[in-house]
Coordinates of C-alpha atoms in Angstrom, one line a residue:
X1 CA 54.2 153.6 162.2
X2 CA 52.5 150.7 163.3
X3 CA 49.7 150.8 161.1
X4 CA 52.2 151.6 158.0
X5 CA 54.0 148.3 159.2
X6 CA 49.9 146.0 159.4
X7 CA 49.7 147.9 155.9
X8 CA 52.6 146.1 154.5
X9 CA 51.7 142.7 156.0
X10 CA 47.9 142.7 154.7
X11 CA 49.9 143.6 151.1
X12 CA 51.9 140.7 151.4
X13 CA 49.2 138.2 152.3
X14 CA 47.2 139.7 149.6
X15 CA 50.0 138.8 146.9
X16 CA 51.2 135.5 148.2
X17 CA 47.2 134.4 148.3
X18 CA 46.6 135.8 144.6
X19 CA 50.2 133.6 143.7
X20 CA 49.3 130.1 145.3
X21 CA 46.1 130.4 144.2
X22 CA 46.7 129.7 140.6
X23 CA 46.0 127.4 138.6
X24 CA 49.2 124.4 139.0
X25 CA 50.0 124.3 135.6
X26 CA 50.3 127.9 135.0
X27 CA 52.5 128.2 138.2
X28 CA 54.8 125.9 136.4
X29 CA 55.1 127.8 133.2
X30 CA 55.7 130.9 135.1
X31 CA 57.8 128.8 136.9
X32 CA 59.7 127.7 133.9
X33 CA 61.7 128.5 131.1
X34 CA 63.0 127.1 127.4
X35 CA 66.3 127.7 126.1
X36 CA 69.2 125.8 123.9
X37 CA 71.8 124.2 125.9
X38 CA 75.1 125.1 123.4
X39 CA 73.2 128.8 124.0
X40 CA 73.7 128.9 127.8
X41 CA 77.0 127.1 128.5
X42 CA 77.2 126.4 132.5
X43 CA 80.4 129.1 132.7
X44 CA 78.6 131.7 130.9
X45 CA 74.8 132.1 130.6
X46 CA 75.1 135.0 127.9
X47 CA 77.0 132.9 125.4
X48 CA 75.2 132.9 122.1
X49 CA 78.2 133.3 119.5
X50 CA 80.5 130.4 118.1
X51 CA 83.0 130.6 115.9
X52 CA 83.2 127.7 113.7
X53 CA 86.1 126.6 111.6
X54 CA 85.0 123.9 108.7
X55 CA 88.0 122.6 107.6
X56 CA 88.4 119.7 104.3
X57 CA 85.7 117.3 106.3
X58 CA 81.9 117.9 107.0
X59 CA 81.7 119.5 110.8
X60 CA 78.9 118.2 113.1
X61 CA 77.4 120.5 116.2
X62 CA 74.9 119.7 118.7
X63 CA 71.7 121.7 119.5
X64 CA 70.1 121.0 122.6
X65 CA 66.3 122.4 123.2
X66 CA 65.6 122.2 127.5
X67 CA 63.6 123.0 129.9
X68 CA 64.4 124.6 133.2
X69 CA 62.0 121.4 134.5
X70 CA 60.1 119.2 133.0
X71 CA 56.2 119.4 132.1
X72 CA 53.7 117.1 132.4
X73 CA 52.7 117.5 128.8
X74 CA 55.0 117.2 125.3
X75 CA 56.4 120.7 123.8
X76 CA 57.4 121.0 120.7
X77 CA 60.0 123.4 119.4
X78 CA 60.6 125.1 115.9
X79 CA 64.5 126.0 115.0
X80 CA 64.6 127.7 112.1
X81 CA 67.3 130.1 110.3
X82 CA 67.0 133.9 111.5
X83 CA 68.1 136.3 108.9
X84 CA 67.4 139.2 111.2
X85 CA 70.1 138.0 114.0
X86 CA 72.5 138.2 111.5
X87 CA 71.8 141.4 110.1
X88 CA 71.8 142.7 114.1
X89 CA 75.2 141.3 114.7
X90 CA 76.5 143.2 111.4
X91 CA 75.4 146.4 111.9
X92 CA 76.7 146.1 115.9
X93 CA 80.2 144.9 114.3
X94 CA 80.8 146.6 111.3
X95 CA 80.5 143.0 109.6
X96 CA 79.5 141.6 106.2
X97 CA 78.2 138.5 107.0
X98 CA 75.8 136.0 104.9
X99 CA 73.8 132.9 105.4
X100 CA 75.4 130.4 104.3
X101 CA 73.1 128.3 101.8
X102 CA 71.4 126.1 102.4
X103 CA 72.9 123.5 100.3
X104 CA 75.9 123.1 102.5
X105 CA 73.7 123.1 105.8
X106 CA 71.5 120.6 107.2
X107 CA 69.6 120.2 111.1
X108 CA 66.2 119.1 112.1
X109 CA 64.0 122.2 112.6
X110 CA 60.9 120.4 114.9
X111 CA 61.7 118.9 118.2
X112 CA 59.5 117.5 121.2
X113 CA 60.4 117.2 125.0
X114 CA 58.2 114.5 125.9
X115 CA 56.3 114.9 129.0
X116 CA 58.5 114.2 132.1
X117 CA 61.4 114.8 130.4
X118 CA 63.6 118.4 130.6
X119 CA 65.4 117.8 127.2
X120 CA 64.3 117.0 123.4
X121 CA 66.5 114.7 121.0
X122 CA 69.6 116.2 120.2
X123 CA 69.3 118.1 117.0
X124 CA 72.9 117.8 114.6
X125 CA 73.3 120.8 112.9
X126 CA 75.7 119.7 109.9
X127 CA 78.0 122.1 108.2
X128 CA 79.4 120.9 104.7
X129 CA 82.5 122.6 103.5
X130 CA 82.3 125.3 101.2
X131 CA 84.4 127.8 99.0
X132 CA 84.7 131.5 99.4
X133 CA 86.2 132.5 95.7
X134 CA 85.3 136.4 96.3
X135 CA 86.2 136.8 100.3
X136 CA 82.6 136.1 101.2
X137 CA 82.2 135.5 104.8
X138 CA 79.2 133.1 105.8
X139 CA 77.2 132.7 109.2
X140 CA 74.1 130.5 110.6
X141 CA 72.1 132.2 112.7
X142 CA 69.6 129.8 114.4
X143 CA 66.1 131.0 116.8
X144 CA 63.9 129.0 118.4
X145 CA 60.7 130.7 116.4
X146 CA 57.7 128.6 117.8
X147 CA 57.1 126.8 121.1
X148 CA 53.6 124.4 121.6
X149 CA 52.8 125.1 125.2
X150 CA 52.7 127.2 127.9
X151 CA 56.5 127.9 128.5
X152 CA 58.6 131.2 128.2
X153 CA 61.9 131.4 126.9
X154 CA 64.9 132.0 129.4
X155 CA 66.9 134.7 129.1
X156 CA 68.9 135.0 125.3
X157 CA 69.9 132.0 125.2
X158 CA 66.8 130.9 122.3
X159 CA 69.6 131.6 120.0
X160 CA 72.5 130.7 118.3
X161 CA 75.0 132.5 115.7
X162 CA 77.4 130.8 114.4
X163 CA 80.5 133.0 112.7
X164 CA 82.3 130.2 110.1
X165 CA 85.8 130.1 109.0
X166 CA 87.3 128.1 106.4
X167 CA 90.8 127.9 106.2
X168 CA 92.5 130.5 103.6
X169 CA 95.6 129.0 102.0
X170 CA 97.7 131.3 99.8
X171 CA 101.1 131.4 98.9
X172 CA 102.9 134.6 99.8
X173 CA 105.6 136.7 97.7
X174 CA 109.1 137.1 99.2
X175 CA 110.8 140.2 98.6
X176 CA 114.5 140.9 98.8
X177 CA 116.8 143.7 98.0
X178 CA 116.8 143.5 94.2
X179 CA 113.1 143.9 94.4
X180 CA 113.2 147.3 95.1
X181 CA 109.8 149.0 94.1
X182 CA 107.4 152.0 94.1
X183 CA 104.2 152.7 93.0
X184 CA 102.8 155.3 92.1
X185 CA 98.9 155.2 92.0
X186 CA 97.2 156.3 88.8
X187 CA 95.2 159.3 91.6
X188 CA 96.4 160.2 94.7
X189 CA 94.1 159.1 97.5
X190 CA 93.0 161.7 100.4
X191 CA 92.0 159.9 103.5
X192 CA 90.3 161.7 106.2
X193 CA 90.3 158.0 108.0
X194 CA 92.4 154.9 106.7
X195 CA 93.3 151.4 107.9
X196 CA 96.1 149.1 106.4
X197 CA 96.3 145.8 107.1
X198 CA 98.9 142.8 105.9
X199 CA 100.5 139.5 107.2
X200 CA 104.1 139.7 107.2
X201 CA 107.1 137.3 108.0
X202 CA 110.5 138.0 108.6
X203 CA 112.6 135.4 107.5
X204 CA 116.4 134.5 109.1
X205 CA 118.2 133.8 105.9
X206 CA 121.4 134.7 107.1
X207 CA 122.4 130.3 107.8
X208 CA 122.9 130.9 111.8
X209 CA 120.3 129.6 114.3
X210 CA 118.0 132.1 115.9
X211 CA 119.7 130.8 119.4
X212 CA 119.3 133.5 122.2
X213 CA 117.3 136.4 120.3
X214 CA 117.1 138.9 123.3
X215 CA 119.5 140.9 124.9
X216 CA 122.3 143.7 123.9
X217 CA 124.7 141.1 123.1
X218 CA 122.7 139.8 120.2
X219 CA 121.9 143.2 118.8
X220 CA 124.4 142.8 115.5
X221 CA 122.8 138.9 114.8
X222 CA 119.6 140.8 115.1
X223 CA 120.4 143.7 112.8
X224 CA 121.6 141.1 109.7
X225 CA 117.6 139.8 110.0
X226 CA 115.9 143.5 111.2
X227 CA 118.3 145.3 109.4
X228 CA 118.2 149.0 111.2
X229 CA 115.7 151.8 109.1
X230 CA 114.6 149.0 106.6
X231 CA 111.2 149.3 104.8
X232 CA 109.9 146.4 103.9
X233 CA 106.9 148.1 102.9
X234 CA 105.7 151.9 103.0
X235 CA 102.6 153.4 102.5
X236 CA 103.5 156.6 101.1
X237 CA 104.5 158.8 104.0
X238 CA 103.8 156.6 106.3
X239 CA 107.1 155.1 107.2
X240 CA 107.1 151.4 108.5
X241 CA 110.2 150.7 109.9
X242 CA 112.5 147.6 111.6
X243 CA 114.7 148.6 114.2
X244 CA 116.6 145.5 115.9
X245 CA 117.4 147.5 118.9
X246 CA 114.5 148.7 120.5
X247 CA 112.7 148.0 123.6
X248 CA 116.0 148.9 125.5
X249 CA 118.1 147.2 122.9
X250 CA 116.5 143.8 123.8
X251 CA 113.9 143.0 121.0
X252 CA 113.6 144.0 117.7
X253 CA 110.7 147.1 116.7
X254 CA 108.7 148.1 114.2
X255 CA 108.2 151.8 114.1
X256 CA 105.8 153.8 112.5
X257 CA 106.9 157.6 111.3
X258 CA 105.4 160.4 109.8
X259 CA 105.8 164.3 109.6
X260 CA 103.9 164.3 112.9
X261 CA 105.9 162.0 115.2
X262 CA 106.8 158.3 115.6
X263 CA 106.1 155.2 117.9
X264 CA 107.3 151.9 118.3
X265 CA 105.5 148.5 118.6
X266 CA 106.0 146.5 122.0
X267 CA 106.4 142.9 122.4
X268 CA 108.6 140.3 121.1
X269 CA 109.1 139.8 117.2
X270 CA 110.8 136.6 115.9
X271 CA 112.2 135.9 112.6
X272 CA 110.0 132.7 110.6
X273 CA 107.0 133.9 112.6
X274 CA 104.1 135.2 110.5
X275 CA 102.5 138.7 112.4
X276 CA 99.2 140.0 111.3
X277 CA 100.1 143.9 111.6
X278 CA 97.1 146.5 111.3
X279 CA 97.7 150.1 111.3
X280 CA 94.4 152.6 111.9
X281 CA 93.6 156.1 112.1
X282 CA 90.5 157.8 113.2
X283 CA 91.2 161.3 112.7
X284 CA 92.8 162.0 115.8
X285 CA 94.5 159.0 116.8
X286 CA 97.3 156.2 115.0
X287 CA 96.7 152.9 117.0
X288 CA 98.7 149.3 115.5
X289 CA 97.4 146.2 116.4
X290 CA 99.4 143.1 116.1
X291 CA 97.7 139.7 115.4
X292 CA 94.3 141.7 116.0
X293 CA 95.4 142.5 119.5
X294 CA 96.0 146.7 120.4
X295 CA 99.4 146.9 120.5
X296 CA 100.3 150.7 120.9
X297 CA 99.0 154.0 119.7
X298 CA 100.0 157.8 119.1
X299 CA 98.1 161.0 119.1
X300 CA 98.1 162.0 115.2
X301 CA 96.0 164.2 113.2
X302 CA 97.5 165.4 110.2
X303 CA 95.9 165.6 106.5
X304 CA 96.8 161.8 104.8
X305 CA 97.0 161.2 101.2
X306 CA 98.6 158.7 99.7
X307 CA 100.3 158.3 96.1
X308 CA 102.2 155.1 96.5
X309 CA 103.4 151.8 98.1
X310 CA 106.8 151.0 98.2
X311 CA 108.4 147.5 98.7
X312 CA 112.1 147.1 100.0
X313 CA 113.3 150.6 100.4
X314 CA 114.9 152.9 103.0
X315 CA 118.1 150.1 104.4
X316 CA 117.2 146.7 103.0
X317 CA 119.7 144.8 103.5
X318 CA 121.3 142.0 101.1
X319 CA 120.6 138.9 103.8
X320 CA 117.1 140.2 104.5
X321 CA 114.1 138.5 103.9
X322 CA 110.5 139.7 103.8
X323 CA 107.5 138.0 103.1
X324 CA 104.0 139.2 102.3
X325 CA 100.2 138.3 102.5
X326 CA 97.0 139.7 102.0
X327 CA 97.9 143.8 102.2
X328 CA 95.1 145.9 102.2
X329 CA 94.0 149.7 102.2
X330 CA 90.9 150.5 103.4
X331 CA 89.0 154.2 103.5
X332 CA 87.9 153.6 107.0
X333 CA 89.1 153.2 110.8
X334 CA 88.3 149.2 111.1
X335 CA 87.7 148.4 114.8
X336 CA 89.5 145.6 116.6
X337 CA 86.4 142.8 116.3
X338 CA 86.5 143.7 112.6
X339 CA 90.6 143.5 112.2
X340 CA 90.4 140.0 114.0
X341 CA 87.4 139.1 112.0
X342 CA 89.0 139.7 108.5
X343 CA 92.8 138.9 109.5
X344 CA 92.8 135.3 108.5
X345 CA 90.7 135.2 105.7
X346 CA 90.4 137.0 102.6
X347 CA 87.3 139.4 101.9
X348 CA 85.5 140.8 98.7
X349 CA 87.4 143.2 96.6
X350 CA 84.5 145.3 96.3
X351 CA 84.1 145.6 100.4
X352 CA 82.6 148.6 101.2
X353 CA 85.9 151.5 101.8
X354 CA 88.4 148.8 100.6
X355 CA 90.9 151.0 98.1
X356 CA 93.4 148.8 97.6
X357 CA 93.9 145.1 97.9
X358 CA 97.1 143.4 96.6
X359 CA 96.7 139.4 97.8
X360 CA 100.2 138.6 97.1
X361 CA 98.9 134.8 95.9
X362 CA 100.1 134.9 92.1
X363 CA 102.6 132.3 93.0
X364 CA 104.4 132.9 89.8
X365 CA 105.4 136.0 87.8
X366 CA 106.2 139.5 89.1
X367 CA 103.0 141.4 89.4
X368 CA 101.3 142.0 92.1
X369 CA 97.5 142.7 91.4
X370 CA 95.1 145.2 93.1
X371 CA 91.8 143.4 93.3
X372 CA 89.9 146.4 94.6
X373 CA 88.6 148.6 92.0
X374 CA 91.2 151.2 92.1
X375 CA 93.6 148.4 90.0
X376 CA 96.8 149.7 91.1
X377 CA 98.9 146.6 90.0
X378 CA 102.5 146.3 91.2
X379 CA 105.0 145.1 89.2
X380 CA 108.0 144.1 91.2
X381 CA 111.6 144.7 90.3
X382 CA 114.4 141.7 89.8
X383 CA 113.4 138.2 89.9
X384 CA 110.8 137.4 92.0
X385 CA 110.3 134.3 94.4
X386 CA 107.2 132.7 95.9
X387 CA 106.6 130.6 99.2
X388 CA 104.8 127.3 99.3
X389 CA 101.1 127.1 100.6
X390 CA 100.3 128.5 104.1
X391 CA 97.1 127.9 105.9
X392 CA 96.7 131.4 107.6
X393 CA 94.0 130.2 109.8
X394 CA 97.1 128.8 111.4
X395 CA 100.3 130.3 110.0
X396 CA 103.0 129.1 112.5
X397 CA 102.3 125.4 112.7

């Protein structure tokens, strides 16, 4: 035991000797490490994805190159655009994601921390606004590529990805009683998965403030606005529902029904509130998210095709009020990053598993036009009516 224990000690000396008797300067680049400040925030080392919002006016962000210490010699940095980070993050989230060109973004790719200093210039990574005419969704993914001197990166944070957003403004169709509609698709569509998606606003038309919404004794106010078994909209068999009494007759619902069973939503729902709803199904399993958030879900597997999509059936009522944004069919289970991702913005009508896509934005007329390729255009009974502009980066403001 004792000469196990003189073993271990000789191993030790033997290590620390080999270690202290480096050269200085290569202790210290051992010792060291270069990353980008905006990269490695001090609450959360591993944060290298920003979402970015570029609005009417040119956005400005800061890159910061550092050093873990400082050097006793300059070392410059490259920053460059890094095609492959974005095709990563992609095909990890189900994403369709491009560069965003180059004439709308501008930063200083060569930097230099000066000897005796832990931190180069600032760089100002400037963002121009652009336009997204076919749903295209645009990203900057920025890597430190090149480093002059004898310094490691530290941990992940050499990189940067930033998701953009620009604000999608649309007006949305209103629908009332006397636009009673179906539509029958030109094929019927099996779907062994499916996800549809819309924004939705329930409007209190009825000339009495919302007041105190909750509670038993406000079911009837309720029921004029969620009128009981109205359809706003149906996807063939798949019966979406209001209920103003559910959640113990405090809240209004809405409930999802088909031949195999039915489930409610939980949560509060308000009248003149937009909701982004998403229903999915992955073959065994219906789950609803509201505003991109998993809301509830039902054990479900059944054989799905749809034939049509049907506008103010089942108990619309003559004081109800339904508006409608961005609805969309889609071939596929989306997850929840991709939901969230998509839900304020609009996306290409040739997306990958996207079979129908009505963006409710005519703001005049009474069709409503499919801009997927399956062009299953709705035309609207009765006289149609049209909301002003909403910003559905922000709906409710």
């Amino acid at each position: 035991m004792k000469m196990i224990r003189f073993s271990k000690y000789v191993a030790l000396v033997i290590i620390l000797a080999s270690v202290f008797g480096c050269d200085d300067a290569e202790m210290k680049a051992i010792d060291n490490g270069l990353y980008i400040q905006e990269a490695a925030p001090s609450n959360k080392f591993d944060q290298q994805i920003i979402t970015q919002l570029v609005d009417d006016e040119e956005v400005v962000k800061t890159l910061t190159v550092r050093l873990v210490r400082a050097m006793d010699h300059d070392v410059t940095v490259t920053l460059d655009i890094d095609p492959q980070l974005l095709e990563e993050y992609n095909n990890k989230n189900e994403a369709n994601y491009l560069v965003l060109p180059e004439e709308y973004r501008n930063f200083e790719k060569t930097v230099t921390i000066s000897a005796g200093n832990v931190s180069a210039p600032v760089v100002n990574l400037k963002i121009k606004p652009y336009s997204s005419s076919n749903g295209e969704a645009y990203a900057i993914p920025i890597r430190i590529t090149s480093v002059d001197g004898p310094v490691e990166m530290k941990g992940n944070a050499n990189h940067l990805l930033y998701l953009l957003t620009s604000p999608h403004r649309q007006k949305a169709v209103i629908i009332k009683k006397g636009n009673r509609t179906v539509k029958t698709f030109s094929t019927a569509i099996p779907m062994e998965q499916w996800t549809f998606e819309y924004w939705v606003k329930v409007d209190n038309i009825t000339g009495e403030p919302t007041g105190d919404w909750e509670g038993l004794g406000n079911k009837n106010f309720r029921a004029r606005i969620f009128v009981p078994d109205s359809q706003p909209l149906t996807f063939s068999d798949l019966t979406l529902r209001y209920y103003a009494d559910g959640a113990n007759v405090q809240i209004p619902i809405l409930q999802f029904q088909n031949s195999a069973g039915h489930f409610d939503t939980t949560g509060f729902w308000w009248p003149d509130t937009w909701y982004h709803i998403a229903y999915t199904y992955d073959g065994t399993t219906v789950t609803v998210y509201k505003d991109g958030v998993k809301n509830n879900s039902l054990a479900n597997s059944i054989d799905w095709t749809f034939k049509s999509l049907s506008f103010a059936i089942g108990s619309f009522g003559y004081e109800q009020q339904v508006e409608f944004a961005q609805i969309r069919m889609w071939k596929k289970c989306l997850s929840e990053n991709v939901i969230k991702d998509n839900m304020s913005r609009q996306v290409a009508g040739d997306s990958d598993g996207l079979i129908g896509y009505w963006k409710c934005d005519e703001g005049t007329g009474n069709e409503l036009k499919d801009s997927s390729p399956n062009q299953n255009h709705v035309t609207l009974g009765g006289t149609l009516q049209w909301s002003e502009q909403i910003n559905f980066s922000h709906p409710n403001k």
